Amino acid sequence: MSIPNGRFITFEGGEGSGKTTQVQRLADRLRLKGSEVVLTREPGGSPGAEAIRHLLLSGIVKPLGPEAEAMMFAAARDDHVTHVIRPALERGAWVICDRFIDSTRVYQGALGNVDQRLIRALERLVVGDTMPVLTIILDVPPEIGLARAYGRNAGADRFEAEHFEYHQLLRTAYRDLAVQEPERCVLVDASASADALAVRIWMMVSERLLRPRQPIPAPRARA
Ligand code: TYD
């Protein structure tokens, strides 16, 4: 089924990029405008997916290899899309999701070397045309992101505990993704303050999704 108005936004980024704060800030702004907003996250977001989240983040699945992890993330996503995301979009709500398919593409695909064909096949099966219209990638140097993440948590989860180069590769993979899909993905410098970032994101969302579509004027030549 097609999505009314296509109001599905996802946030992506490495550890400590500030997604949790920013998804909340965007949801608050939209709710102030009177919109229904479903704020959700992956892995998780529905009871079935939250149960799988526990398995994935505890590291129990890690010994099974990145393919098995990709399939478990997809199983969690299937439950989430079916029971939360699709019904919300079908009734016209905005859905803001903290991580979605691009996390699988980057963590399991680019970093875990899982074959792109498997990743795309899982996407087709699980997501179909329930694709985000806008994906905001929060870009932050890993030294800043990891310091934020460690300051917040008592212990690192299975992915935060990876070595420093892993997080550098993660950042590069997200940057590549933004280049590959410029229509959907926007890379945003997330080293700015949370307030400045929230303003930037709000402007982007209102420009792209709230204003009536009008032709984009050609850039003026510099004098
Ligand atoms: P979470 O505690 O939600 O952290 P964060 O604040 O970084 O979003 O942890 C989710 C972890 O799961 C994160 O390290 C990325 C990883 N992940 C994948 O590897 N593949 C996926 O498809 C998803 C959704 C998440």
PDB file of C-alpha atoms and ligand atoms in Angstrom:
ATOM      1  CA  MET A   1       0.000   0.000   0.000  1.00  0.00           C
ATOM      2  CA  SER A   2       1.315   3.476  -0.785  1.00  0.00           C
ATOM      3  CA  ILE A   3       2.145   5.852   2.050  1.00  0.00           C
ATOM      4  CA  PRO A   4       0.025   8.999   2.380  1.00  0.00           C
ATOM      5  CA  ASN A   5       2.263  12.074   2.144  1.00  0.00           C
ATOM      6  CA  GLY A   6       5.375   9.969   2.690  1.00  0.00           C
ATOM      7  CA  ARG A   7       6.121  11.236   6.141  1.00  0.00           C
ATOM      8  CA  PHE A   8       8.597   8.670   7.251  1.00  0.00           C
ATOM      9  CA  ILE A   9      11.875  10.113   8.545  1.00  0.00           C
ATOM     10  CA  THR A  10      14.832   8.132   9.801  1.00  0.00           C
ATOM     11  CA  PHE A  11      17.923   9.211  11.684  1.00  0.00           C
ATOM     12  CA  GLU A  12      21.270   7.527  11.336  1.00  0.00           C
ATOM     13  CA  GLY A  13      24.775   8.019  12.626  1.00  0.00           C
ATOM     14  CA  GLY A  14      27.571   6.523  14.644  1.00  0.00           C
ATOM     15  CA  GLU A  15      27.734   6.109  18.388  1.00  0.00           C
ATOM     16  CA  GLY A  16      27.081   9.298  20.366  1.00  0.00           C
ATOM     17  CA  SER A  17      26.051  11.319  17.319  1.00  0.00           C
ATOM     18  CA  GLY A  18      23.076  12.731  19.234  1.00  0.00           C
ATOM     19  CA  LYS A  19      20.260  10.902  17.453  1.00  0.00           C
ATOM     20  CA  THR A  20      18.236  10.232  20.579  1.00  0.00           C
ATOM     21  CA  THR A  21      18.101  13.930  21.463  1.00  0.00           C
ATOM     22  CA  GLN A  22      17.386  15.031  17.910  1.00  0.00           C
ATOM     23  CA  VAL A  23      14.583  12.566  17.188  1.00  0.00           C
ATOM     24  CA  GLN A  24      12.882  13.783  20.350  1.00  0.00           C
ATOM     25  CA  ARG A  25      13.363  17.443  19.443  1.00  0.00           C
ATOM     26  CA  LEU A  26      11.927  16.923  15.966  1.00  0.00           C
ATOM     27  CA  ALA A  27       8.965  14.971  17.322  1.00  0.00           C
ATOM     28  CA  ASP A  28       8.267  17.788  19.814  1.00  0.00           C
ATOM     29  CA  ARG A  29       8.323  20.410  17.043  1.00  0.00           C
ATOM     30  CA  LEU A  30       5.956  18.439  14.850  1.00  0.00           C
ATOM     31  CA  ARG A  31       3.577  17.752  17.723  1.00  0.00           C
ATOM     32  CA  LEU A  32       3.464  21.482  18.454  1.00  0.00           C
ATOM     33  CA  LYS A  33       2.152  21.892  14.920  1.00  0.00           C
ATOM     34  CA  GLY A  34      -0.636  19.455  15.768  1.00  0.00           C
ATOM     35  CA  SER A  35       0.674  16.410  13.923  1.00  0.00           C
ATOM     36  CA  GLU A  36       0.468  12.887  15.222  1.00  0.00           C
ATOM     37  CA  VAL A  37       4.022  11.633  15.588  1.00  0.00           C
ATOM     38  CA  VAL A  38       5.148   8.100  16.266  1.00  0.00           C
ATOM     39  CA  LEU A  39       8.660   8.202  17.650  1.00  0.00           C
ATOM     40  CA  THR A  40      10.331   4.854  17.485  1.00  0.00           C
ATOM     41  CA  ARG A  41      13.709   3.139  17.219  1.00  0.00           C
ATOM     42  CA  GLU A  42      15.597   0.145  15.913  1.00  0.00           C
ATOM     43  CA  PRO A  43      16.448  -2.476  16.797  1.00  0.00           C
ATOM     44  CA  GLY A  44      13.146  -2.556  18.656  1.00  0.00           C
ATOM     45  CA  GLY A  45      10.068  -0.377  18.510  1.00  0.00           C
ATOM     46  CA  SER A  46       7.523  -3.194  18.890  1.00  0.00           C
ATOM     47  CA  PRO A  47       7.265  -5.893  21.581  1.00  0.00           C
ATOM     48  CA  GLY A  48       8.626  -8.632  19.307  1.00  0.00           C
ATOM     49  CA  ALA A  49      11.463  -6.479  18.024  1.00  0.00           C
ATOM     50  CA  GLU A  50      12.401  -5.335  21.528  1.00  0.00           C
ATOM     51  CA  ALA A  51      12.862  -8.977  22.530  1.00  0.00           C
ATOM     52  CA  ILE A  52      15.221  -9.473  19.579  1.00  0.00           C
ATOM     53  CA  ARG A  53      17.009  -6.207  20.448  1.00  0.00           C
ATOM     54  CA  HIS A  54      18.091  -7.699  23.727  1.00  0.00           C
ATOM     55  CA  LEU A  55      19.675 -10.683  21.943  1.00  0.00           C
ATOM     56  CA  LEU A  56      21.465  -8.476  19.414  1.00  0.00           C
ATOM     57  CA  LEU A  57      22.896  -5.888  21.787  1.00  0.00           C
ATOM     58  CA  SER A  58      23.967  -8.379  24.437  1.00  0.00           C
ATOM     59  CA  GLY A  59      26.354  -9.954  21.920  1.00  0.00           C
ATOM     60  CA  ILE A  60      24.768 -13.423  22.113  1.00  0.00           C
ATOM     61  CA  VAL A  61      24.261 -13.416  18.339  1.00  0.00           C
ATOM     62  CA  LYS A  62      27.768 -12.161  17.484  1.00  0.00           C
ATOM     63  CA  PRO A  63      29.390 -15.637  17.344  1.00  0.00           C
ATOM     64  CA  LEU A  64      26.848 -16.624  14.670  1.00  0.00           C
ATOM     65  CA  GLY A  65      28.427 -14.079  12.319  1.00  0.00           C
ATOM     66  CA  PRO A  66      27.324 -10.870  10.569  1.00  0.00           C
ATOM     67  CA  GLU A  67      24.933 -12.657   8.166  1.00  0.00           C
ATOM     68  CA  ALA A  68      22.984 -14.079  11.087  1.00  0.00           C
ATOM     69  CA  GLU A  69      23.018 -10.661  12.752  1.00  0.00           C
ATOM     70  CA  ALA A  70      21.704  -9.049   9.534  1.00  0.00           C
ATOM     71  CA  MET A  71      18.878 -11.594   9.433  1.00  0.00           C
ATOM     72  CA  MET A  72      18.009 -10.994  13.071  1.00  0.00           C
ATOM     73  CA  PHE A  73      17.958  -7.238  12.581  1.00  0.00           C
ATOM     74  CA  ALA A  74      15.666  -7.911   9.608  1.00  0.00           C
ATOM     75  CA  ALA A  75      13.416 -10.154  11.708  1.00  0.00           C
ATOM     76  CA  ALA A  76      13.108  -7.408  14.309  1.00  0.00           C
ATOM     77  CA  ARG A  77      12.440  -4.857  11.544  1.00  0.00           C
ATOM     78  CA  ASP A  78       9.739  -7.039  10.034  1.00  0.00           C
ATOM     79  CA  ASP A  79       7.800  -7.024  13.303  1.00  0.00           C
ATOM     80  CA  HIS A  80       8.367  -3.287  13.749  1.00  0.00           C
ATOM     81  CA  VAL A  81       7.317  -2.334  10.202  1.00  0.00           C
ATOM     82  CA  THR A  82       4.255  -4.577  10.307  1.00  0.00           C
ATOM     83  CA  HIS A  83       2.945  -3.635  13.724  1.00  0.00           C
ATOM     84  CA  VAL A  84       4.069  -0.028  14.202  1.00  0.00           C
ATOM     85  CA  ILE A  85       5.472   1.819  11.182  1.00  0.00           C
ATOM     86  CA  ARG A  86       3.091   0.806   8.407  1.00  0.00           C
ATOM     87  CA  PRO A  87      -0.113   1.213  10.458  1.00  0.00           C
ATOM     88  CA  ALA A  88       1.032   4.668  11.593  1.00  0.00           C
ATOM     89  CA  LEU A  89       1.841   5.812   8.052  1.00  0.00           C
ATOM     90  CA  GLU A  90      -1.432   4.425   6.768  1.00  0.00           C
ATOM     91  CA  ARG A  91      -3.391   6.575   9.199  1.00  0.00           C
ATOM     92  CA  GLY A  92      -1.372   9.640   8.125  1.00  0.00           C
ATOM     93  CA  ALA A  93       0.946   9.984  11.116  1.00  0.00           C
ATOM     94  CA  TRP A  94       4.552  11.070  10.950  1.00  0.00           C
ATOM     95  CA  VAL A  95       6.973   8.319  11.848  1.00  0.00           C
ATOM     96  CA  ILE A  96      10.409   9.230  13.130  1.00  0.00           C
ATOM     97  CA  CYS A  97      12.694   6.279  13.584  1.00  0.00           C
ATOM     98  CA  ASP A  98      16.069   6.238  15.330  1.00  0.00           C
ATOM     99  CA  ARG A  99      18.011   3.932  12.935  1.00  0.00           C
ATOM    100  CA  PHE A 100      16.526   1.849  10.118  1.00  0.00           C
ATOM    101  CA  ILE A 101      17.751  -0.004   7.002  1.00  0.00           C
ATOM    102  CA  ASP A 102      20.858   2.140   6.625  1.00  0.00           C
ATOM    103  CA  SER A 103      22.202   0.808   9.924  1.00  0.00           C
ATOM    104  CA  THR A 104      22.088  -2.687   8.447  1.00  0.00           C
ATOM    105  CA  ARG A 105      23.679  -1.463   5.221  1.00  0.00           C
ATOM    106  CA  VAL A 106      26.484   0.187   7.157  1.00  0.00           C
ATOM    107  CA  TYR A 107      27.095  -2.005  10.235  1.00  0.00           C
ATOM    108  CA  GLN A 108      26.440  -5.422   8.715  1.00  0.00           C
ATOM    109  CA  GLY A 109      27.065  -4.554   5.038  1.00  0.00           C
ATOM    110  CA  ALA A 110      29.980  -2.130   4.836  1.00  0.00           C
ATOM    111  CA  LEU A 111      31.638  -3.152   8.105  1.00  0.00           C
ATOM    112  CA  GLY A 112      30.546  -6.759   8.470  1.00  0.00           C
ATOM    113  CA  ASN A 113      31.102  -7.546   4.777  1.00  0.00           C
ATOM    114  CA  VAL A 114      27.663  -9.080   4.420  1.00  0.00           C
ATOM    115  CA  ASP A 115      26.853  -9.485   0.732  1.00  0.00           C
ATOM    116  CA  GLN A 116      24.840  -6.537  -0.595  1.00  0.00           C
ATOM    117  CA  ARG A 117      22.524  -8.986  -2.364  1.00  0.00           C
ATOM    118  CA  LEU A 118      21.453 -10.477   0.964  1.00  0.00           C
ATOM    119  CA  ILE A 119      20.965  -7.017   2.473  1.00  0.00           C
ATOM    120  CA  ARG A 120      18.891  -5.785  -0.473  1.00  0.00           C
ATOM    121  CA  ALA A 121      16.847  -8.990  -0.520  1.00  0.00           C
ATOM    122  CA  LEU A 122      16.032  -8.575   3.167  1.00  0.00           C
ATOM    123  CA  GLU A 123      15.053  -4.956   2.533  1.00  0.00           C
ATOM    124  CA  ARG A 124      12.731  -5.912  -0.311  1.00  0.00           C
ATOM    125  CA  LEU A 125      11.119  -8.598   1.808  1.00  0.00           C
ATOM    126  CA  VAL A 126      10.751  -6.643   5.024  1.00  0.00           C
ATOM    127  CA  VAL A 127      10.485  -2.979   4.013  1.00  0.00           C
ATOM    128  CA  GLY A 128       9.149  -3.067   0.446  1.00  0.00           C
ATOM    129  CA  ASP A 129       7.901   0.413  -0.405  1.00  0.00           C
ATOM    130  CA  THR A 130       7.779   1.520   3.240  1.00  0.00           C
ATOM    131  CA  MET A 131      10.910   3.551   2.615  1.00  0.00           C
ATOM    132  CA  PRO A 132      11.797   6.751   4.462  1.00  0.00           C
ATOM    133  CA  VAL A 133      11.387   9.950   2.443  1.00  0.00           C
ATOM    134  CA  LEU A 134      14.164  11.591   4.403  1.00  0.00           C
ATOM    135  CA  THR A 135      17.146  10.096   6.213  1.00  0.00           C
ATOM    136  CA  ILE A 136      19.173  12.457   8.358  1.00  0.00           C
ATOM    137  CA  ILE A 137      22.699  11.204   8.929  1.00  0.00           C
ATOM    138  CA  LEU A 138      24.343  12.825  11.921  1.00  0.00           C
ATOM    139  CA  ASP A 139      28.037  13.054  11.215  1.00  0.00           C
ATOM    140  CA  VAL A 140      30.472  13.373  14.072  1.00  0.00           C
ATOM    141  CA  PRO A 141      34.167  12.472  14.477  1.00  0.00           C
ATOM    142  CA  PRO A 142      34.378   9.184  16.446  1.00  0.00           C
ATOM    143  CA  GLU A 143      36.508  10.713  19.183  1.00  0.00           C
ATOM    144  CA  ILE A 144      33.637  13.087  20.016  1.00  0.00           C
ATOM    145  CA  GLY A 145      30.892  10.490  19.511  1.00  0.00           C
ATOM    146  CA  LEU A 146      32.512   7.790  21.634  1.00  0.00           C
ATOM    147  CA  ALA A 147      33.279  10.231  24.445  1.00  0.00           C
ATOM    148  CA  ARG A 148      29.582  11.206  24.458  1.00  0.00           C
ATOM    149  CA  ALA A 149      28.456   7.550  24.373  1.00  0.00           C
ATOM    150  CA  TYR A 150      30.769   6.452  27.187  1.00  0.00           C
ATOM    151  CA  GLY A 151      29.778   9.446  29.301  1.00  0.00           C
ATOM    152  CA  ARG A 152      26.140   8.337  28.970  1.00  0.00           C
ATOM    153  CA  ASN A 153      26.405   4.573  29.580  1.00  0.00           C
ATOM    154  CA  ALA A 154      27.874   2.559  32.400  1.00  0.00           C
ATOM    155  CA  GLY A 155      29.203  -0.076  29.951  1.00  0.00           C
ATOM    156  CA  ALA A 156      29.610  -0.318  26.196  1.00  0.00           C
ATOM    157  CA  ASP A 157      27.173  -2.504  24.232  1.00  0.00           C
ATOM    158  CA  ARG A 158      28.290  -5.013  21.601  1.00  0.00           C
ATOM    159  CA  PHE A 159      28.761  -2.338  18.915  1.00  0.00           C
ATOM    160  CA  GLU A 160      30.130   0.494  21.058  1.00  0.00           C
ATOM    161  CA  ALA A 161      32.809  -1.889  22.301  1.00  0.00           C
ATOM    162  CA  GLU A 162      34.367  -2.210  18.828  1.00  0.00           C
ATOM    163  CA  HIS A 163      37.819  -0.656  18.308  1.00  0.00           C
ATOM    164  CA  PHE A 164      38.399   2.955  17.315  1.00  0.00           C
ATOM    165  CA  GLU A 165      39.144   2.234  13.620  1.00  0.00           C
ATOM    166  CA  TYR A 166      35.788   0.470  13.403  1.00  0.00           C
ATOM    167  CA  HIS A 167      34.070   3.723  14.312  1.00  0.00           C
ATOM    168  CA  GLN A 168      36.147   5.613  11.759  1.00  0.00           C
ATOM    169  CA  LEU A 169      35.106   3.132   9.065  1.00  0.00           C
ATOM    170  CA  LEU A 170      31.526   3.522  10.229  1.00  0.00           C
ATOM    171  CA  ARG A 171      31.696   7.254   9.683  1.00  0.00           C
ATOM    172  CA  THR A 172      33.161   6.799   6.205  1.00  0.00           C
ATOM    173  CA  ALA A 173      30.448   4.273   5.306  1.00  0.00           C
ATOM    174  CA  TYR A 174      27.710   6.709   6.353  1.00  0.00           C
ATOM    175  CA  ARG A 175      29.346   9.493   4.356  1.00  0.00           C
ATOM    176  CA  ASP A 176      29.473   7.217   1.306  1.00  0.00           C
ATOM    177  CA  LEU A 177      25.804   6.410   1.758  1.00  0.00           C
ATOM    178  CA  ALA A 178      24.921  10.118   1.734  1.00  0.00           C
ATOM    179  CA  VAL A 179      26.800  10.502  -1.553  1.00  0.00           C
ATOM    180  CA  GLN A 180      25.131   7.435  -3.080  1.00  0.00           C
ATOM    181  CA  GLU A 181      21.572   8.492  -2.199  1.00  0.00           C
ATOM    182  CA  PRO A 182      21.496  12.303  -2.165  1.00  0.00           C
ATOM    183  CA  GLU A 183      17.736  12.469  -2.790  1.00  0.00           C
ATOM    184  CA  ARG A 184      16.893  10.686   0.440  1.00  0.00           C
ATOM    185  CA  CYS A 185      19.950  11.091   2.671  1.00  0.00           C
ATOM    186  CA  VAL A 186      21.251  14.339   4.117  1.00  0.00           C
ATOM    187  CA  LEU A 187      24.527  14.469   6.017  1.00  0.00           C
ATOM    188  CA  VAL A 188      24.491  16.940   8.908  1.00  0.00           C
ATOM    189  CA  ASP A 189      27.464  18.073  10.978  1.00  0.00           C
ATOM    190  CA  ALA A 190      26.538  16.847  14.453  1.00  0.00           C
ATOM    191  CA  SER A 191      29.472  18.297  16.348  1.00  0.00           C
ATOM    192  CA  ALA A 192      27.403  21.484  16.809  1.00  0.00           C
ATOM    193  CA  SER A 193      25.393  22.021  20.014  1.00  0.00           C
ATOM    194  CA  ALA A 194      22.131  20.118  20.404  1.00  0.00           C
ATOM    195  CA  ASP A 195      20.178  23.387  20.094  1.00  0.00           C
ATOM    196  CA  ALA A 196      21.905  24.482  16.897  1.00  0.00           C
ATOM    197  CA  LEU A 197      21.479  21.026  15.425  1.00  0.00           C
ATOM    198  CA  ALA A 198      17.766  20.935  16.270  1.00  0.00           C
ATOM    199  CA  VAL A 199      17.231  24.262  14.478  1.00  0.00           C
ATOM    200  CA  ARG A 200      19.142  23.054  11.423  1.00  0.00           C
ATOM    201  CA  ILE A 201      17.117  19.826  11.276  1.00  0.00           C
ATOM    202  CA  TRP A 202      13.828  21.630  11.711  1.00  0.00           C
ATOM    203  CA  MET A 203      14.649  23.976   8.832  1.00  0.00           C
ATOM    204  CA  MET A 204      15.531  21.023   6.652  1.00  0.00           C
ATOM    205  CA  VAL A 205      12.364  19.106   7.492  1.00  0.00           C
ATOM    206  CA  SER A 206      10.128  22.133   6.997  1.00  0.00           C
ATOM    207  CA  GLU A 207      11.775  22.980   3.670  1.00  0.00           C
ATOM    208  CA  ARG A 208      11.591  19.467   2.322  1.00  0.00           C
ATOM    209  CA  LEU A 209       8.370  18.136   3.765  1.00  0.00           C
ATOM    210  CA  LEU A 210       6.149  20.948   5.029  1.00  0.00           C
ATOM    211  CA  ARG A 211       6.302  23.620   2.349  1.00  0.00           C
ATOM    212  CA  PRO A 212       4.330  23.212  -0.857  1.00  0.00           C
ATOM    213  CA  ARG A 213       6.597  22.063  -3.638  1.00  0.00           C
ATOM    214  CA  GLN A 214       7.883  24.865  -5.864  1.00  0.00           C
ATOM    215  CA  PRO A 215      10.574  25.007  -8.504  1.00  0.00           C
ATOM    216  CA  ILE A 216      14.062  25.459  -7.074  1.00  0.00           C
ATOM    217  CA  PRO A 217      15.606  28.676  -8.491  1.00  0.00           C
ATOM    218  CA  ALA A 218      18.934  28.306 -10.242  1.00  0.00           C
ATOM    219  CA  PRO A 219      21.881  29.474  -8.082  1.00  0.00           C
ATOM    220  CA  ARG A 220      22.963  33.038  -8.816  1.00  0.00           C
ATOM    221  CA  ALA A 221      26.403  33.485 -10.307  1.00  0.00           C
ATOM    222  CA  ARG A 222      28.924  35.030  -7.900  1.00  0.00           C
ATOM    223  CA  ALA A 223      30.109  38.528  -8.755  1.00  0.00           C
TER     224      ALA A 223
HETATM  225  P1  TYD B   1      21.471   1.580  20.514  1.00  0.00           P
HETATM  226  O1  TYD B   1      21.677   1.310  21.964  1.00  0.00           O
HETATM  227  O2  TYD B   1      20.089   1.760  20.022  1.00  0.00           O
HETATM  228  O3  TYD B   1      22.450   2.708  20.180  1.00  0.00           O
HETATM  229  P2  TYD B   1      22.521   4.029  19.374  1.00  0.00           P
HETATM  230  O4  TYD B   1      22.295   5.092  20.380  1.00  0.00           O
HETATM  231  O5  TYD B   1      23.911   3.981  18.818  1.00  0.00           O
HETATM  232  O6  TYD B   1      21.487   4.008  18.270  1.00  0.00           O
HETATM  233  O7  TYD B   1      22.204   0.405  19.737  1.00  0.00           O
HETATM  234  C1  TYD B   1      21.884  -0.028  18.522  1.00  0.00           C
HETATM  235  C2  TYD B   1      23.127  -0.689  17.958  1.00  0.00           C
HETATM  236  O8  TYD B   1      22.750  -1.652  16.975  1.00  0.00           O
HETATM  237  C3  TYD B   1      24.059   0.303  17.290  1.00  0.00           C
HETATM  238  O9  TYD B   1      25.373   0.075  17.688  1.00  0.00           O
HETATM  239  C4  TYD B   1      23.936  -0.008  15.817  1.00  0.00           C
HETATM  240  C5  TYD B   1      23.487  -1.438  15.788  1.00  0.00           C
HETATM  241  N1  TYD B   1      22.633  -1.762  14.641  1.00  0.00           N
HETATM  242  C6  TYD B   1      23.113  -2.605  13.640  1.00  0.00           C
HETATM  243  O10 TYD B   1      24.256  -3.047  13.700  1.00  0.00           O
HETATM  244  N2  TYD B   1      22.296  -2.920  12.589  1.00  0.00           N
HETATM  245  C7  TYD B   1      21.017  -2.468  12.471  1.00  0.00           C
HETATM  246  O11 TYD B   1      20.295  -2.770  11.487  1.00  0.00           O
HETATM  247  C8  TYD B   1      20.526  -1.604  13.526  1.00  0.00           C
HETATM  248  C9  TYD B   1      19.131  -1.075  13.454  1.00  0.00           C
HETATM  249  C10 TYD B   1      21.362  -1.287  14.583  1.00  0.00           C
END
